[in-house]
Amino acid sequence: VKPCWILCAFLFSLSRSDGEEQVGQGEQKSSPARPSFGKKQLPSIPKNAVPITKAASPAPSTQSANGTHASYGPFYLEYSLLAEFTLVIKQKLPGIYVQPSYRSALMWFGVIFIRHGLYQDGVFKFTVYIPDNYPDGDCPRVVFDTPVFHPLVDPVSGAGVRRAFTKWRRNHNHIWQVLMYARTVFYKINTMDPLNPEAAVLYDKDIQLFKSKVVDSVKLCNSHLFDQPKIDDPYAISFSPWNPAVHEEAKEKMFAHKRRPEDYNKGLPVSGLSWVKPGSTQPFSKEDNPLQT
Amino acid sequence: MSWLSRLNPRGPGTRTGRHAAPTSPCTADPETCLMVFENHWRQVSRVLKQRESSVGGYADDLTAVRNHTDQMLCLLAEERPAGGDIDSPVGPILKMVVAENILDELVQWHVRRGLDPDSQLELLKLFEMLIGQSHQPLLLHSAVLQPLLNLLGACVDPQLGSPPALESSLVLLLNQVCVCMAKETAVLELIFRCGLVQQGPTNLLIFSLLVPFIHRDGSLGQQARDALLLVMATSASNHSVARHIAENSYFCPVLATGLSALYSSLPRKIEVRGDDWHALRREDWMAVSSLVLFMNSLEFCNAVVQVAHPLVRCQLLDYLHNGFLVPVMGPALHKSSVDEMIASTAYLDLFLRSITETSLLKTFLRFILLHRHDNDTILDTLLTRISSNSRLCMVSLSLFKTLLSLNCEDLMLQLVLRYLLPCTHVMLSQRRAVRETDLYGKSADKFLSLIPECCRITPAPSSERDDEPAFWGKVLGSPTSESPVHPRPSTPSRLALFIRQQSSGGQAIPPSSGSENAPSSPRGSVSSPLSPDSPVHQLPDTSEGETGYLEYLRDARKGIELCSWACRDWSAPYDGENPSPNSAPPPPPPPTSHPSLNMVQEHFSIMDRPQQRGAVVAAARAEWSSSDRDSGEWDVTISKNCISLTPRSKKRSLLSSSIPLQSSSSASVSTEMTGAVETVSQHSHSAPHTALYNGMGQVELTDSVDEKMEVKKVKRDSDVNNSMVESGMNGSMGIGSVDYNDFHVGSTMKSSQVQVKPHLQHQTSVPTSTQECLESESQRLSPVPALTETSTVPCDSRGPESVERLIEELLERAPSEPLTGDSKCQGISIEAFHQELRELEERVRERRVLSRSSEESSREYRTAPTPSLTDEDCLPVEIEQRSSETKPESYATGVFSPARPLGPPLAQPYTGPFITVLFSKLESMMQNSLYVNILLTGVVFQLACYPQPLLRSFLLNTNMVFQPSVKSLIQVLGSVKNRIEAFAATHEDFPAMLRKARRFLVARGKLDWSDSPIGVPTLRRSDSLIKSRKPSLGDLILRHTNSPTRARHAAQLALAHVRDGGQSLHSALFRGGAAGGASGLEKQAEALRVKNAVYCAVIFSEFLKELAALAQEHSVALPFPPSQGAEE
């Protein structure tokens, strides 16, 4: 089984974390045309997938009137989302993993691991829906697969978080902030303007009961962990019990993996040439050359 | 370099058969063998014992000894080590040899009776056989080793070296010894100690015997080098041997200075094969024996550096720097003849590409970056060459491409980053934005929007089989259609889809994407090729669609990935904060003040006085905001501390050109402009030089109807004051001041310009010498010497009236012109011919204008020339006078402005000579030859792959606001776009020409793979123009075939193709040529001008896509973590 790419994509976060969430890291369904190991990019659209761009409304970034280079429009949306995703990766959000869906770059699957606090040990799967007029639309929606008991999570739909970004401002707001916020609410509970008034009231009035409800909710969520993903998508995150035969190798690969350029092996003659002493801007300021030993 | 692994098969194993006599008794049991051996030995020792009685010896004795010895040594060689005894697994024969010191006695006997060359040879061969074939580690026994050393000592005179007859046997023997040594490291120690006892300080005889053969050619040299390398590798861990090599042997000095000697025998002039030639490929130099020799030795150096002990390595590098680079390469790169400059630049490029060892590269880079030759670093010198005539420019661009591909921090620091570090080029408020990535594709959009309207191909009605809708459209149109899915393991996700979608229109993509640029390719472009079998190129005219964008994205991704991978160990991120802009040392000022510097200055207008600067800046800013980059005009301003490019509108320059030169200090922008214009006209009128010097298309005429009309008008109203100035500007130099660049190479801008000035001085005194020097100049510069020569004569001696005659003469001459006599050159020389014609025509035209306006114009010069001079003479004289009167360091000031500079302006942002020269070259894209543009855009592409935010934001962030005096890439491109559109507007058949040009380029791109069955791997895709844009023709032809005949055949085919393509294009251009039909010459010149412009339009559009793709890929690129020491 080829290790799934998302794991590599999050290698940064992983290598930082203490590895607590090995509890059955998602083993993914194999999917056609899976990108090679180490790809950080959005997965391919399967051949029969409906592409995310709105057929009707042209991409917002192609205002060009003449329309000749409007054909590049799709690239802009794709790349904007790719760039957002890259930002997420660079942020190294602790305990959060996301992966764009196989079918649409506008839908990302995610999972959040809560490591302490009231929701400790919670593992909440969620889906991020990005409006198709991104980045000019609303804030992306975060919907939890199982509505966790939380003042800011709708007990029925599981929707949450959105409130934090009343107005989505391109260049200022990024998807990683949404994810970050989604994580924060489980550590710092805020009852203002709740989506689940019951939880909010309980938190303010009867913290003990709230706590026990939370514990129940966390248990409930975790009991559904190994369920089939709600959305049938090759790249949906699915959990399975730890199976050394499957996971051990994948885990090792994840930890051992070093991202390399695609053509790394094909004659990249010399690389990393630098004799500049850190802090200096003079060439050949490094006294001794550690590059050659 | 797999030198060592290459050596392995050379072990004794492969050499059996030579001495493996079928009658060999070795098959017999060891007992018998020993008995036979003893028997032989008895016979021999009987002879040896007789030595006292007969000193001279009898021939019979010698023969007998030889025969027996042969047999004995064969037996010894064939003997297997004793199986049972583990402690001393020595066969019985060897045991006996050791015990009785048989070999020593034999050698002693030979030595005593006087070794004649014949028996020396015999013995050497015997020993070689013995050591090469023995199954036992013989050399571990001093009973074998010692006689061997004695023999060697006897054979070789310490002073004279070895006799030539012995050389091959000697080297072979030494080689064998070294092979043994490599297998049994103890042997080295033993040899070393034996030597120590015997020879004293000059021990390690084996080693010192090999050193003289280091630079030999042929297999002899190769064997010697192999052997030496083995010694190096074996001694790498042996400190005392290494010290001995470093201190007591001549190894390093011989190696390094040998390179110098070999370099000096390299051709000074590289026979140029085509007008796209710009770098030495393996195929090029394999045929040049001196170069082969040099490269062998260089590769050997590389290998030694790779394997040798650090002591030896350091010493060698030291010697290379001080014994080869500084005393030989340095001066070679500064030679004054263009041919030599071209050759030395190409050599340096080749060397850099061939070296693989980091520390050797460091030595070279150190030399290039830090060594000062006549006050200038090698880098400075090389930089100036980019703006020179086309061949030198191409070779230099190629060299810089190689340099950029090294991804070396030190280099990039010197070249670009140190100028960007202080962040003075951005507005203060923008500094933050340096690190921002272009999240929403704004920059990409901007780049793409610069594709000229006229280049957006509307499919030709008939020829288009598929009208290339957007890929996405296809997807949308058939969301459920089953496009064939080809598992392409390495395809980056989404892109794979696009490609698949594309292919659904065509046919399946065979999953053969393993192509790669050969690392040895001169165009080791970071972007590596895709499978050329992408279906699209099978369609007739798809290249005219925009199919290429995906490929560009992929190329961009690869380029960025490789680059950021290679830069991951840099000392700093260069993101505008680290290193801090405040702590960064001020970058060096533009090198204007070195009289010795052969720097190609851009135009000098007077920007010295602060108030002037203020005015200019304000004006520029105002213009900028109003005209929104519509103006294609720029002033390149050079003052003490900066070269800056300032926007200038056409209107303004026209206006200013009508103002006569003022020496008043009421300096304003227009004064400066006038100065600029003045200079331009000056230089454009020093026609022969400039025209020749600029080679490709630098003397281009107009870029718009208006300007052309201007010229014509000027011709009519030639009595108008200043008309010359105007015509000079609008005619020759209307393109923009950037063009000065090239002019100044060849013109006497400064006395420092060694190239031309002497000639000009001659001109004043001896008019006829002008012609001579022109001729010589042209011969040097021109690929078609004869042609130029003839053209010069009538031009100088007869004047404008004889133009028609001259043309006739030329045309007459041209066909029979003895080019290189090689059929394959014809296609190319046609180009050259056109070039010549065009330049000539240029001169003629200028002369015409001049002849009518020279009187008027002459009084514009402060140093009025003697009125009695004829038209032909007056110009050079003017120039001469000007140049002689002018102080070198402040030419413009001296002539045009009485005011001396008050001092360098404060911290004027300067983005460095590299950026400046690249941008100005880019700005003159319309006039550049196709090949210059291909290389040029390739270099910029490579530069834009660098992930460092400072560089990336400078080149690719189109939203950045720079200081007004700082030119941005987008501005440069904008001006090129305007020119292309203006050009297209004046040529109604532009779309047709564009299609033809594209088709030609695609065909050119296809050449490489269509011809050779094995040639596919190194190529880029052929469906898009990029491919044809990148590698040179010669490269394409020659890269994939090693057989010279096949290569030649391919070349002929290809060149025929090109010729056809070129000519059909030409004819097409002719038909539509707007030259007005005054003369065939003008037509042809016009045609060439049009051709360059049309090709430029194609390249330009593709280049923009490339930049857009880079901008997009940068926004999604992930950095690589540093490698943390020795991780690979």
mmCIF file of N, CA and C in Angstrom, chain A residues 49-133:
data_model
loop_
_atom_site.group_PDB
_atom_site.id
_atom_site.type_symbol
_atom_site.label_atom_id
_atom_site.label_comp_id
_atom_site.label_asym_id
_atom_site.label_seq_id
_atom_site.Cartn_x
_atom_site.Cartn_y
_atom_site.Cartn_z
ATOM 1 N N ALA A 49 -15.384 13.216 -12.312
ATOM 2 C CA ALA A 49 -15.774 14.189 -11.300
ATOM 3 C C ALA A 49 -16.264 15.463 -11.959
ATOM 4 N N VAL A 50 -17.118 16.100 -11.259
ATOM 5 C CA VAL A 50 -17.565 17.398 -11.734
ATOM 6 C C VAL A 50 -16.580 18.430 -11.229
ATOM 7 N N PRO A 51 -15.993 19.137 -12.101
ATOM 8 C CA PRO A 51 -14.995 20.109 -11.650
ATOM 9 C C PRO A 51 -15.649 21.193 -10.821
ATOM 10 N N ILE A 52 -14.832 21.754 -10.015
ATOM 11 C CA ILE A 52 -15.367 22.665 -9.032
ATOM 12 C C ILE A 52 -15.772 23.999 -9.597
ATOM 13 N N THR A 53 -15.139 24.404 -10.618
ATOM 14 C CA THR A 53 -15.475 25.735 -11.087
ATOM 15 C C THR A 53 -16.912 25.760 -11.539
ATOM 16 N N LYS A 54 -17.457 26.850 -11.282
ATOM 17 C CA LYS A 54 -18.840 27.025 -11.676
ATOM 18 C C LYS A 54 -18.878 27.191 -13.172
ATOM 19 N N ALA A 55 -19.633 26.393 -13.787
ATOM 20 C CA ALA A 55 -19.700 26.485 -15.233
ATOM 21 C C ALA A 55 -20.341 27.791 -15.645
ATOM 22 N N ALA A 56 -21.287 28.200 -14.871
ATOM 23 C CA ALA A 56 -22.059 29.368 -15.265
ATOM 24 C C ALA A 56 -21.285 30.647 -15.042
ATOM 25 N N SER A 57 -20.820 30.833 -13.827
ATOM 26 C CA SER A 57 -20.178 32.105 -13.545
ATOM 27 C C SER A 57 -18.683 31.984 -13.801
ATOM 28 N N PRO A 58 -18.183 32.880 -14.572
ATOM 29 C CA PRO A 58 -16.744 32.824 -14.845
ATOM 30 C C PRO A 58 -15.947 33.094 -13.591
ATOM 31 N N ALA A 59 -14.783 32.570 -13.613
ATOM 32 C CA ALA A 59 -13.933 32.760 -12.447
ATOM 33 C C ALA A 59 -13.761 34.240 -12.181
ATOM 34 N N PRO A 60 -13.789 34.588 -10.922
ATOM 35 C CA PRO A 60 -13.773 36.009 -10.590
ATOM 36 C C PRO A 60 -12.488 36.693 -11.001
ATOM 37 N N SER A 61 -11.454 35.935 -11.104
ATOM 38 C CA SER A 61 -10.175 36.593 -11.341
ATOM 39 C C SER A 61 -9.929 36.862 -12.819
ATOM 40 N N THR A 62 -10.828 36.463 -13.624
ATOM 41 C CA THR A 62 -10.606 36.730 -15.037
ATOM 42 C C THR A 62 -11.526 37.833 -15.512
ATOM 43 N N GLN A 63 -11.150 38.988 -15.139
ATOM 44 C CA GLN A 63 -11.997 40.094 -15.535
ATOM 45 C C GLN A 63 -11.717 40.514 -16.969
ATOM 46 N N SER A 64 -10.692 39.968 -17.479
ATOM 47 C CA SER A 64 -10.255 40.415 -18.792
ATOM 48 C C SER A 64 -11.408 40.426 -19.778
ATOM 49 N N ALA A 65 -11.609 41.551 -20.339
ATOM 50 C CA ALA A 65 -12.790 41.718 -21.173
ATOM 51 C C ALA A 65 -12.650 40.958 -22.489
ATOM 52 N N ASN A 66 -11.466 40.990 -23.006
ATOM 53 C CA ASN A 66 -11.296 40.363 -24.307
ATOM 54 C C ASN A 66 -11.457 38.858 -24.220
ATOM 55 N N GLY A 67 -11.258 38.350 -23.044
ATOM 56 C CA GLY A 67 -11.581 36.948 -22.845
ATOM 57 C C GLY A 67 -10.551 35.992 -23.395
ATOM 58 N N THR A 68 -9.545 36.486 -24.040
ATOM 59 C CA THR A 68 -8.609 35.543 -24.622
ATOM 60 C C THR A 68 -7.834 34.826 -23.541
ATOM 61 N N HIS A 69 -7.417 35.569 -22.572
ATOM 62 C CA HIS A 69 -6.718 34.853 -21.526
ATOM 63 C C HIS A 69 -7.642 34.494 -20.377
ATOM 64 N N ALA A 70 -8.909 34.632 -20.665
ATOM 65 C CA ALA A 70 -9.855 34.138 -19.675
ATOM 66 C C ALA A 70 -9.728 32.629 -19.532
ATOM 67 N N SER A 71 -9.187 32.038 -20.541
ATOM 68 C CA SER A 71 -9.035 30.593 -20.468
ATOM 69 C C SER A 71 -8.089 30.194 -19.350
ATOM 70 N N TYR A 72 -7.351 31.139 -18.872
ATOM 71 C CA TYR A 72 -6.466 30.817 -17.763
ATOM 72 C C TYR A 72 -7.198 30.885 -16.438
ATOM 73 N N GLY A 73 -8.424 31.377 -16.480
ATOM 74 C CA GLY A 73 -9.178 31.576 -15.257
ATOM 75 C C GLY A 73 -9.166 30.389 -14.324
ATOM 76 N N PRO A 74 -9.484 29.220 -14.822
ATOM 77 C CA PRO A 74 -9.499 28.051 -13.946
ATOM 78 C C PRO A 74 -8.202 27.874 -13.193
ATOM 79 N N PHE A 75 -7.142 28.199 -13.853
ATOM 80 C CA PHE A 75 -5.855 28.053 -13.176
ATOM 81 C C PHE A 75 -5.798 28.939 -11.947
ATOM 82 N N TYR A 76 -6.399 30.086 -12.063
ATOM 83 C CA TYR A 76 -6.305 31.005 -10.933
ATOM 84 C C TYR A 76 -7.004 30.436 -9.712
ATOM 85 N N LEU A 77 -8.217 29.950 -9.910
ATOM 86 C CA LEU A 77 -8.938 29.414 -8.770
ATOM 87 C C LEU A 77 -8.205 28.200 -8.203
ATOM 88 N N GLU A 78 -7.822 27.335 -9.088
ATOM 89 C CA GLU A 78 -7.075 26.156 -8.658
ATOM 90 C C GLU A 78 -5.862 26.563 -7.837
ATOM 91 N N TYR A 79 -5.140 27.482 -8.395
ATOM 92 C CA TYR A 79 -3.897 27.858 -7.744
ATOM 93 C C TYR A 79 -4.123 28.657 -6.483
ATOM 94 N N SER A 80 -5.207 29.417 -6.457
ATOM 95 C CA SER A 80 -5.512 30.129 -5.217
ATOM 96 C C SER A 80 -5.751 29.123 -4.104
ATOM 97 N N LEU A 81 -6.500 28.082 -4.422
ATOM 98 C CA LEU A 81 -6.789 27.090 -3.395
ATOM 99 C C LEU A 81 -5.543 26.290 -3.050
ATOM 100 N N LEU A 82 -4.783 26.011 -4.079
ATOM 101 C CA LEU A 82 -3.513 25.338 -3.809
ATOM 102 C C LEU A 82 -2.649 26.182 -2.891
ATOM 103 N N ALA A 83 -2.669 27.473 -3.163
ATOM 104 C CA ALA A 83 -1.857 28.366 -2.341
ATOM 105 C C ALA A 83 -2.376 28.401 -0.919
ATOM 106 N N GLU A 84 -3.682 28.406 -0.775
ATOM 107 C CA GLU A 84 -4.256 28.349 0.567
ATOM 108 C C GLU A 84 -3.813 27.063 1.270
ATOM 109 N N PHE A 85 -3.886 26.018 0.522
ATOM 110 C CA PHE A 85 -3.502 24.739 1.106
ATOM 111 C C PHE A 85 -2.028 24.751 1.513
ATOM 112 N N THR A 86 -1.225 25.355 0.643
ATOM 113 C CA THR A 86 0.192 25.475 0.971
ATOM 114 C C THR A 86 0.386 26.272 2.254
ATOM 115 N N LEU A 87 -0.419 27.307 2.387
ATOM 116 C CA LEU A 87 -0.322 28.103 3.609
ATOM 117 C C LEU A 87 -0.675 27.261 4.826
ATOM 118 N N VAL A 88 -1.700 26.442 4.675
ATOM 119 C CA VAL A 88 -2.084 25.573 5.786
ATOM 120 C C VAL A 88 -0.898 24.701 6.185
ATOM 121 N N ILE A 89 -0.284 24.153 5.173
ATOM 122 C CA ILE A 89 0.859 23.283 5.461
ATOM 123 C C ILE A 89 1.951 24.058 6.178
ATOM 124 N N LYS A 90 2.180 25.262 5.685
ATOM 125 C CA LYS A 90 3.266 26.039 6.284
ATOM 126 C C LYS A 90 2.949 26.425 7.723
ATOM 127 N N GLN A 91 1.673 26.553 8.026
ATOM 128 C CA GLN A 91 1.302 26.961 9.380
ATOM 129 C C GLN A 91 1.597 25.881 10.408
ATOM 130 N N LYS A 92 1.600 24.659 9.976
ATOM 131 C CA LYS A 92 1.866 23.546 10.891
ATOM 132 C C LYS A 92 0.927 23.597 12.092
ATOM 133 N N LEU A 93 -0.356 23.693 11.818
ATOM 134 C CA LEU A 93 -1.326 23.763 12.910
ATOM 135 C C LEU A 93 -1.286 22.468 13.699
ATOM 136 N N PRO A 94 -1.105 22.568 15.000
ATOM 137 C CA PRO A 94 -0.966 21.338 15.779
ATOM 138 C C PRO A 94 -2.285 20.585 15.854
ATOM 139 N N GLY A 95 -2.250 19.342 15.519
ATOM 140 C CA GLY A 95 -3.420 18.503 15.698
ATOM 141 C C GLY A 95 -4.475 18.639 14.620
ATOM 142 N N ILE A 96 -4.181 19.361 13.592
ATOM 143 C CA ILE A 96 -5.188 19.528 12.545
ATOM 144 C C ILE A 96 -4.643 18.984 11.228
ATOM 145 N N TYR A 97 -5.466 18.216 10.586
ATOM 146 C CA TYR A 97 -5.073 17.682 9.281
ATOM 147 C C TYR A 97 -6.199 17.901 8.307
ATOM 148 N N VAL A 98 -5.854 18.374 7.165
ATOM 149 C CA VAL A 98 -6.884 18.535 6.137
ATOM 150 C C VAL A 98 -6.363 17.992 4.824
ATOM 151 N N GLN A 99 -7.302 17.715 3.988
ATOM 152 C CA GLN A 99 -6.928 17.253 2.666
ATOM 153 C C GLN A 99 -8.062 17.575 1.708
ATOM 154 N N PRO A 100 -7.742 18.209 0.637
ATOM 155 C CA PRO A 100 -8.801 18.523 -0.327
ATOM 156 C C PRO A 100 -9.403 17.253 -0.898
ATOM 157 N N SER A 101 -10.623 17.370 -1.233
ATOM 158 C CA SER A 101 -11.306 16.182 -1.726
ATOM 159 C C SER A 101 -10.798 15.829 -3.110
ATOM 160 N N TYR A 102 -11.072 14.628 -3.463
ATOM 161 C CA TYR A 102 -10.673 14.152 -4.765
ATOM 162 C C TYR A 102 -11.500 14.832 -5.844
ATOM 163 N N ARG A 103 -12.718 15.153 -5.493
ATOM 164 C CA ARG A 103 -13.634 15.621 -6.518
ATOM 165 C C ARG A 103 -13.612 17.119 -6.699
ATOM 166 N N SER A 104 -13.306 17.813 -5.662
ATOM 167 C CA SER A 104 -13.439 19.252 -5.760
ATOM 168 C C SER A 104 -12.402 19.914 -4.873
ATOM 169 N N ALA A 105 -11.773 20.875 -5.419
ATOM 170 C CA ALA A 105 -10.812 21.619 -4.613
ATOM 171 C C ALA A 105 -11.523 22.504 -3.614
ATOM 172 N N LEU A 106 -12.818 22.646 -3.768
ATOM 173 C CA LEU A 106 -13.572 23.522 -2.877
ATOM 174 C C LEU A 106 -14.077 22.783 -1.643
ATOM 175 N N MET A 107 -13.752 21.545 -1.549
ATOM 176 C CA MET A 107 -14.188 20.769 -0.389
ATOM 177 C C MET A 107 -12.970 20.080 0.215
ATOM 178 N N TRP A 108 -12.721 20.371 1.472
ATOM 179 C CA TRP A 108 -11.563 19.772 2.127
ATOM 180 C C TRP A 108 -12.030 18.906 3.285
ATOM 181 N N PHE A 109 -11.450 17.768 3.416
ATOM 182 C CA PHE A 109 -11.726 16.918 4.562
ATOM 183 C C PHE A 109 -10.686 17.191 5.633
ATOM 184 N N GLY A 110 -11.148 17.124 6.867
ATOM 185 C CA GLY A 110 -10.202 17.392 7.929
ATOM 186 C C GLY A 110 -10.497 16.586 9.175
ATOM 187 N N VAL A 111 -9.505 16.568 10.022
ATOM 188 C CA VAL A 111 -9.707 15.941 11.319
ATOM 189 C C VAL A 111 -8.908 16.737 12.334
ATOM 190 N N ILE A 112 -9.481 16.823 13.513
ATOM 191 C CA ILE A 112 -8.834 17.642 14.530
ATOM 192 C C ILE A 112 -8.663 16.796 15.782
ATOM 193 N N PHE A 113 -7.490 16.816 16.302
ATOM 194 C CA PHE A 113 -7.189 16.058 17.519
ATOM 195 C C PHE A 113 -7.062 17.039 18.675
ATOM 196 N N ILE A 114 -7.880 16.818 19.693
ATOM 197 C CA ILE A 114 -7.813 17.705 20.854
ATOM 198 C C ILE A 114 -6.964 17.015 21.920
ATOM 199 N N ARG A 115 -5.929 17.718 22.332
ATOM 200 C CA ARG A 115 -4.930 17.041 23.163
ATOM 201 C C ARG A 115 -5.066 17.332 24.649
ATOM 202 N N HIS A 116 -5.773 18.360 24.981
ATOM 203 C CA HIS A 116 -6.017 18.587 26.406
ATOM 204 C C HIS A 116 -7.250 19.458 26.561
ATOM 205 N N GLY A 117 -7.582 19.752 27.773
ATOM 206 C CA GLY A 117 -8.764 20.557 28.018
ATOM 207 C C GLY A 117 -10.019 19.700 28.118
ATOM 208 N N LEU A 118 -11.141 20.394 28.082
ATOM 209 C CA LEU A 118 -12.416 19.709 28.255
ATOM 210 C C LEU A 118 -12.637 18.639 27.191
ATOM 211 N N TYR A 119 -12.161 18.914 26.021
ATOM 212 C CA TYR A 119 -12.429 18.006 24.911
ATOM 213 C C TYR A 119 -11.261 17.055 24.658
ATOM 214 N N GLN A 120 -10.427 16.900 25.657
ATOM 215 C CA GLN A 120 -9.246 16.063 25.490
ATOM 216 C C GLN A 120 -9.606 14.705 24.906
ATOM 217 N N ASP A 121 -8.730 14.260 24.051
ATOM 218 C CA ASP A 121 -8.896 12.973 23.370
ATOM 219 C C ASP A 121 -9.989 12.972 22.306
ATOM 220 N N GLY A 122 -10.591 14.117 22.113
ATOM 221 C CA GLY A 122 -11.577 14.170 21.043
ATOM 222 C C GLY A 122 -10.914 14.103 19.679
ATOM 223 N N VAL A 123 -11.512 13.348 18.818
ATOM 224 C CA VAL A 123 -11.042 13.300 17.431
ATOM 225 C C VAL A 123 -12.249 13.628 16.573
ATOM 226 N N PHE A 124 -12.249 14.822 16.025
ATOM 227 C CA PHE A 124 -13.438 15.278 15.314
ATOM 228 C C PHE A 124 -13.128 15.413 13.834
ATOM 229 N N LYS A 125 -13.928 14.698 13.095
ATOM 230 C CA LYS A 125 -13.770 14.843 11.641
ATOM 231 C C LYS A 125 -14.666 15.973 11.168
ATOM 232 N N PHE A 126 -14.208 16.662 10.202
ATOM 233 C CA PHE A 126 -15.010 17.773 9.686
ATOM 234 C C PHE A 126 -14.759 17.927 8.186
ATOM 235 N N THR A 127 -15.581 18.732 7.590
ATOM 236 C CA THR A 127 -15.414 19.045 6.171
ATOM 237 C C THR A 127 -15.446 20.556 6.018
ATOM 238 N N VAL A 128 -14.541 21.057 5.202
ATOM 239 C CA VAL A 128 -14.517 22.490 4.930
ATOM 240 C C VAL A 128 -15.134 22.710 3.553
ATOM 241 N N TYR A 129 -16.112 23.564 3.515
ATOM 242 C CA TYR A 129 -16.717 23.917 2.225
ATOM 243 C C TYR A 129 -16.315 25.329 1.861
ATOM 244 N N ILE A 130 -15.689 25.452 0.739
ATOM 245 C CA ILE A 130 -15.220 26.769 0.314
ATOM 246 C C ILE A 130 -16.191 27.275 -0.747
ATOM 247 N N PRO A 131 -16.672 28.484 -0.568
ATOM 248 C CA PRO A 131 -17.625 29.002 -1.558
ATOM 249 C C PRO A 131 -16.984 29.085 -2.940
ATOM 250 N N ASP A 132 -17.796 28.851 -3.946
ATOM 251 C CA ASP A 132 -17.176 28.742 -5.267
ATOM 252 C C ASP A 132 -16.813 30.095 -5.856
ATOM 253 N N ASN A 133 -17.204 31.159 -5.194
ATOM 254 C CA ASN A 133 -16.682 32.442 -5.674
ATOM 255 C C ASN A 133 -15.505 32.903 -4.827
#
